[in-house]
Structure formats: C-alpha cells, structure tokens
XYZ file of N, CA, C and O in Angstrom:
384
model
N 62.162 -129.886 347.721
C 62.680 -129.053 346.658
C 62.946 -127.660 347.224
O 62.179 -127.143 348.021
N 64.038 -127.062 346.773
C 64.412 -125.715 347.177
C 64.184 -124.760 346.008
O 64.106 -125.188 344.861
N 64.101 -123.476 346.303
C 63.935 -122.468 345.261
C 64.752 -121.240 345.613
O 64.928 -120.915 346.789
N 65.254 -120.580 344.579
C 65.990 -119.330 344.740
C 65.495 -118.319 343.717
O 65.165 -118.693 342.587
N 65.475 -117.037 344.096
C 65.127 -116.011 343.119
C 66.294 -115.780 342.157
O 67.452 -116.015 342.503
N 65.961 -115.322 340.965
C 66.961 -114.891 339.993
C 66.756 -113.401 339.788
O 65.656 -112.970 339.432
N 67.771 -112.606 340.061
C 67.716 -111.154 339.867
C 69.127 -110.709 339.505
O 69.976 -110.525 340.379
N 69.390 -110.570 338.202
C 70.742 -110.297 337.732
C 70.758 -109.135 336.755
O 69.864 -108.999 335.927
N 71.794 -108.324 336.848
C 72.053 -107.313 335.832
C 73.534 -107.411 335.480
O 74.315 -108.019 336.204
N 73.905 -106.825 334.382
C 75.272 -106.939 333.902
C 75.411 -108.115 332.963
O 74.691 -109.098 333.062
N 76.327 -107.981 332.009
C 76.614 -109.073 331.087
C 77.633 -109.998 331.741
O 78.435 -109.578 332.560
N 77.568 -111.279 331.408
C 78.534 -112.227 331.941
C 77.878 -113.510 332.381
O 76.754 -113.823 331.995
N 78.588 -114.248 333.225
C 78.119 -115.537 333.733
C 77.915 -115.423 335.234
O 78.811 -114.946 335.947
N 76.757 -115.881 335.708
C 76.376 -115.741 337.111
C 75.822 -117.058 337.638
O 75.076 -117.742 336.940
N 76.142 -117.397 338.883
C 75.584 -118.595 339.520
C 74.131 -118.324 339.905
O 73.834 -117.337 340.576
N 73.230 -119.205 339.453
C 71.832 -119.103 339.890
C 71.540 -120.152 340.961
O 70.588 -120.012 341.711
N 72.352 -121.214 341.013
C 72.334 -122.177 342.112
C 73.795 -122.396 342.484
O 74.569 -122.923 341.683
N 74.209 -121.972 343.665
C 75.623 -122.084 344.038
C 76.075 -123.534 344.189
O 75.276 -124.415 344.516
N 77.349 -123.730 343.952
C 77.945 -125.062 344.093
C 77.921 -125.508 345.546
O 78.031 -124.690 346.461
N 77.773 -126.817 345.736
C 77.880 -127.440 347.059
C 78.858 -128.601 346.902
O 78.634 -129.492 346.073
N 79.930 -128.574 347.655
C 80.958 -129.607 347.541
C 80.354 -130.999 347.682
O 79.551 -131.252 348.580
N 80.712 -131.891 346.761
C 80.264 -133.274 346.822
C 78.824 -133.507 346.416
O 78.302 -134.599 346.570
N 78.154 -132.474 345.880
C 76.731 -132.579 345.547
C 76.487 -132.281 344.080
O 77.084 -131.366 343.510
N 75.585 -133.034 343.469
C 75.126 -132.784 342.093
C 73.802 -132.032 342.185
O 72.861 -132.498 342.826
N 73.715 -130.880 341.533
C 72.501 -130.067 341.537
C 71.601 -130.492 340.382
O 72.055 -130.645 339.250
N 70.326 -130.699 340.683
C 69.323 -131.040 339.667
C 68.267 -129.933 339.640
O 67.657 -129.636 340.663
N 68.073 -129.330 338.476
C 67.089 -128.262 338.298
C 65.808 -128.865 337.727
O 65.840 -129.540 336.695
N 64.687 -128.603 338.408
C 63.393 -129.133 337.991
C 62.488 -128.096 337.331
O 61.631 -128.442 336.526
N 62.655 -126.845 337.700
C 61.851 -125.762 337.126
C 62.723 -124.531 337.013
O 63.600 -124.300 337.841
N 62.408 -123.718 336.000
C 63.108 -122.450 335.859
C 62.182 -121.453 335.177
O 61.392 -121.824 334.304
N 62.249 -120.216 335.614
C 61.482 -119.106 335.032
C 62.437 -117.932 334.914
O 63.066 -117.542 335.900
N 62.566 -117.393 333.702
C 63.422 -116.226 333.474
C 62.648 -115.233 332.616
O 62.078 -115.599 331.590
N 62.639 -113.968 333.046
C 62.020 -112.884 332.285
C 63.113 -111.881 331.952
O 63.844 -111.428 332.839
N 63.212 -111.531 330.668
C 64.257 -110.632 330.185
C 63.795 -109.182 330.233
O 62.669 -108.879 329.856
N 64.684 -108.289 330.664
C 64.391 -106.862 330.691
C 64.639 -106.176 329.356
O 64.282 -105.032 329.159
N 65.289 -106.898 328.421
C 65.564 -106.402 327.067
C 65.921 -107.607 326.213
O 66.106 -108.711 326.736
N 66.019 -107.405 324.920
C 66.419 -108.502 324.041
C 67.832 -108.946 324.395
O 68.721 -108.116 324.629
N 68.026 -110.258 324.488
C 69.339 -110.802 324.839
C 69.380 -112.284 324.537
O 68.352 -112.908 324.268
N 70.566 -112.845 324.599
C 70.757 -114.290 324.534
C 71.186 -114.769 325.909
O 71.971 -114.097 326.588
N 70.669 -115.914 326.313
C 71.079 -116.524 327.567
C 71.426 -117.990 327.312
O 71.004 -118.570 326.314
N 72.183 -118.563 328.222
C 72.483 -119.994 328.185
C 72.577 -120.472 329.627
O 73.003 -119.733 330.521
N 72.179 -121.707 329.863
C 72.300 -122.334 331.177
C 73.539 -123.224 331.126
O 73.739 -123.967 330.168
N 74.369 -123.131 332.169
C 75.633 -123.853 332.188
C 75.813 -124.686 333.452
O 75.318 -124.317 334.516
N 76.546 -125.771 333.318
C 77.045 -126.590 334.424
C 78.473 -126.123 334.654
O 79.385 -126.553 333.955
N 78.650 -125.178 335.596
C 79.969 -124.552 335.733
C 80.239 -123.735 334.480
O 79.606 -122.723 334.235
N 81.166 -124.218 333.618
C 81.462 -123.541 332.360
C 80.977 -124.327 331.140
O 81.140 -123.881 330.016
N 80.372 -125.490 331.357
C 79.896 -126.338 330.266
C 78.433 -126.031 329.953
O 77.582 -126.096 330.846
N 78.143 -125.729 328.695
C 76.789 -125.369 328.297
C 75.835 -126.554 328.409
O 76.134 -127.657 327.958
N 74.688 -126.320 329.026
C 73.624 -127.321 329.109
C 72.529 -127.070 328.073
O 71.767 -127.966 327.748
N 72.419 -125.824 327.566
C 71.314 -125.480 326.671
C 71.739 -124.928 325.328
O 70.945 -124.948 324.403
N 72.893 -124.383 325.201
C 73.203 -123.581 324.023
C 72.570 -122.209 324.200
O 71.862 -121.959 325.175
N 72.817 -121.324 323.276
C 72.325 -119.956 323.372
C 70.840 -119.899 323.016
O 70.414 -120.474 322.020
N 70.070 -119.194 323.848
C 68.632 -119.029 323.625
C 68.331 -117.534 323.530
O 68.721 -116.767 324.411
N 67.638 -117.129 322.466
C 67.315 -115.728 322.248
C 66.013 -115.366 322.952
O 65.005 -116.053 322.807
N 66.061 -114.287 323.727
C 64.862 -113.754 324.385
C 64.622 -112.342 323.869
O 65.551 -111.543 323.781
N 63.386 -112.031 323.535
C 63.017 -110.684 323.108
C 62.789 -109.812 324.343
O 62.732 -110.312 325.473
N 62.628 -108.514 324.137
C 62.334 -107.600 325.235
C 61.073 -108.054 325.962
O 60.051 -108.323 325.337
N 61.154 -108.162 327.264
C 60.052 -108.578 328.144
C 59.599 -110.011 327.864
O 58.513 -110.403 328.262
N 60.419 -110.783 327.163
C 60.112 -112.183 326.880
C 60.332 -113.015 328.138
O 61.148 -112.680 328.985
N 59.610 -114.117 328.227
C 59.694 -115.000 329.386
C 59.998 -116.414 328.912
O 59.419 -116.881 327.934
N 60.917 -117.067 329.593
C 61.212 -118.472 329.308
C 60.959 -119.252 330.582
O 61.477 -118.916 331.647
N 60.117 -120.277 330.469
C 59.891 -121.134 331.623
C 59.790 -122.572 331.171
O 59.364 -122.866 330.067
N 60.226 -123.431 332.038
C 60.185 -124.851 331.764
C 60.094 -125.563 333.100
O 60.663 -125.115 334.091
N 59.356 -126.650 333.133
C 59.289 -127.396 334.384
C 59.071 -128.871 334.117
O 58.575 -129.285 333.093
N 59.507 -129.640 335.081
C 59.345 -131.091 335.054
C 59.309 -131.551 336.495
O 60.266 -131.355 337.227
N 58.213 -132.111 336.912
C 58.102 -132.569 338.297
C 58.749 -133.941 338.483
O 59.226 -134.268 339.546
N 58.762 -134.750 337.420
C 59.226 -136.128 337.545
C 60.734 -136.280 337.313
O 61.376 -137.089 337.971
N 61.266 -135.499 336.363
C 62.679 -135.647 335.995
C 63.341 -134.279 335.953
O 62.708 -133.292 335.568
N 64.619 -134.206 336.276
C 65.309 -132.916 336.203
C 65.406 -132.409 334.762
O 65.591 -133.190 333.831
N 65.291 -131.098 334.599
C 65.547 -130.473 333.305
C 67.038 -130.484 333.009
O 67.456 -130.692 331.877
N 67.828 -130.207 334.056
C 69.285 -130.153 333.953
C 69.881 -130.805 335.185
O 69.335 -130.670 336.277
N 71.022 -131.445 335.006
C 71.805 -131.945 336.130
C 73.231 -131.469 335.958
O 73.812 -131.620 334.879
N 73.763 -130.878 337.009
C 75.141 -130.427 336.977
C 76.091 -131.532 337.370
O 75.680 -132.590 337.856
N 77.364 -131.282 337.172
C 78.396 -132.199 337.634
C 78.581 -132.022 339.131
O 78.271 -130.965 339.690
N 79.078 -133.036 339.791
C 79.283 -132.975 341.237
C 80.213 -131.802 341.570
O 81.288 -131.657 340.978
N 79.756 -130.947 342.472
C 80.538 -129.809 342.936
C 80.481 -128.565 342.067
O 81.129 -127.574 342.374
N 79.702 -128.589 340.984
C 79.596 -127.414 340.104
C 78.331 -126.618 340.389
O 77.298 -127.188 340.730
N 78.392 -125.284 340.176
C 77.176 -124.476 340.254
C 76.386 -124.602 338.959
O 76.906 -125.031 337.925
N 75.128 -124.206 339.006
C 74.335 -124.007 337.794
C 74.388 -122.507 337.515
O 74.031 -121.693 338.373
N 74.869 -122.160 336.332
C 75.080 -120.765 335.968
C 74.166 -120.355 334.829
O 73.687 -121.196 334.069
N 73.971 -119.040 334.708
C 73.338 -118.468 333.524
C 74.332 -117.481 332.932
O 74.976 -116.722 333.652
N 74.474 -117.543 331.625
C 75.300 -116.591 330.892
C 74.362 -115.692 330.112
O 73.425 -116.173 329.475
N 74.592 -114.382 330.177
C 73.736 -113.442 329.452
C 74.576 -112.420 328.720
O 75.682 -112.095 329.151
N 74.049 -111.936 327.595
C 74.843 -111.136 326.677
C 74.711 -109.629 326.849
O 75.461 -108.894 326.229
N 73.768 -109.152 327.642
C 73.589 -107.705 327.799
C 73.605 -107.327 329.274
O 73.482 -108.176 330.157
N 73.715 -106.018 329.512
C 73.689 -105.528 330.887
C 72.265 -105.361 331.413
O 72.077 -105.081 332.588
N 71.279 -105.530 330.547
C 69.887 -105.429 330.981
C 69.552 -106.544 331.969
O 70.109 -107.639 331.883
N 68.639 -106.294 332.892
C 68.359 -107.276 333.936
C 67.534 -108.470 333.466
O 66.812 -108.383 332.470
N 67.671 -109.559 334.208
C 66.748 -110.682 334.115
C 66.246 -110.955 335.526
O 66.925 -110.660 336.514
N 65.053 -111.514 335.604
C 64.461 -111.858 336.892
C 63.751 -113.190 336.731
O 63.394 -113.594 335.629
N 63.545 -113.879 337.832
C 62.833 -115.150 337.786
C 63.053 -115.966 339.020
O 63.302 -115.448 340.113
N 63.009 -117.282 338.834
C 63.134 -118.221 339.959
C 63.621 -119.552 339.417
O 63.314 -119.932 338.288
N 64.364 -120.283 340.241
C 64.846 -121.615 339.887
C 64.522 -122.562 341.036
O 64.722 -122.225 342.198
N 63.984 -123.736 340.698
C 63.642 -124.770 341.677
C 64.589 -125.943 341.458
O 64.761 -126.405 340.320
N 65.174 -126.458 342.531
C 66.228 -127.455 342.389
C 66.299 -128.354 343.619
O 65.727 -128.082 344.662
N 67.028 -129.453 343.467
C 67.388 -130.330 344.591
C 68.872 -130.576 344.542
O 69.487 -130.559 343.494
C-alpha cells in the first residue's frame, strides 16, 4: 500500500492520487482535516464518488477499510477532492 500527504489550499478540484495510465486506483484509507467550515467531495476524475460532505471548522473526516477499497476510480483517472473554500485542508490518503 502507498500513501500520500494531502495539503491543499484554494477552492476547486485537486488530485490527491494522480492518474496512472492503464491503472485503476483503489483508496483504502483517507484522513482529511478542515482549516475552516467547508464542503468537500471525493471524485473519480470528474465523477462524484461521495457527494458533498460538510466539514465544520477544525473538523476531521477519516475512514478506513483494510479488506476492501473505500473508493475505486476508473482506469486512468485520478482520485480528486473538490472543496468549496480557499481555507486549507490537510491529511493523508492510502491507496493501491
């Protein structure tokens, strides 16, 4: 399993696991801490995997599954996070 840090500011959509040609990304764990109240969503490229999730100031969202992926992207797509404010988020994502 691989892991990458999440450290983003600015509103918009950002890759948290970059695309790899010919590969399907599977996310097993994720931890996100919000620097302010905001909505976030996890996406497969541009397709929503979670819908919008509201986080309060300094709120933390974490989920993990050792046996099965939480999310699976389409072949060749990145796993993205979309956020509604310019306030930062930080965390980590574990994937294969």
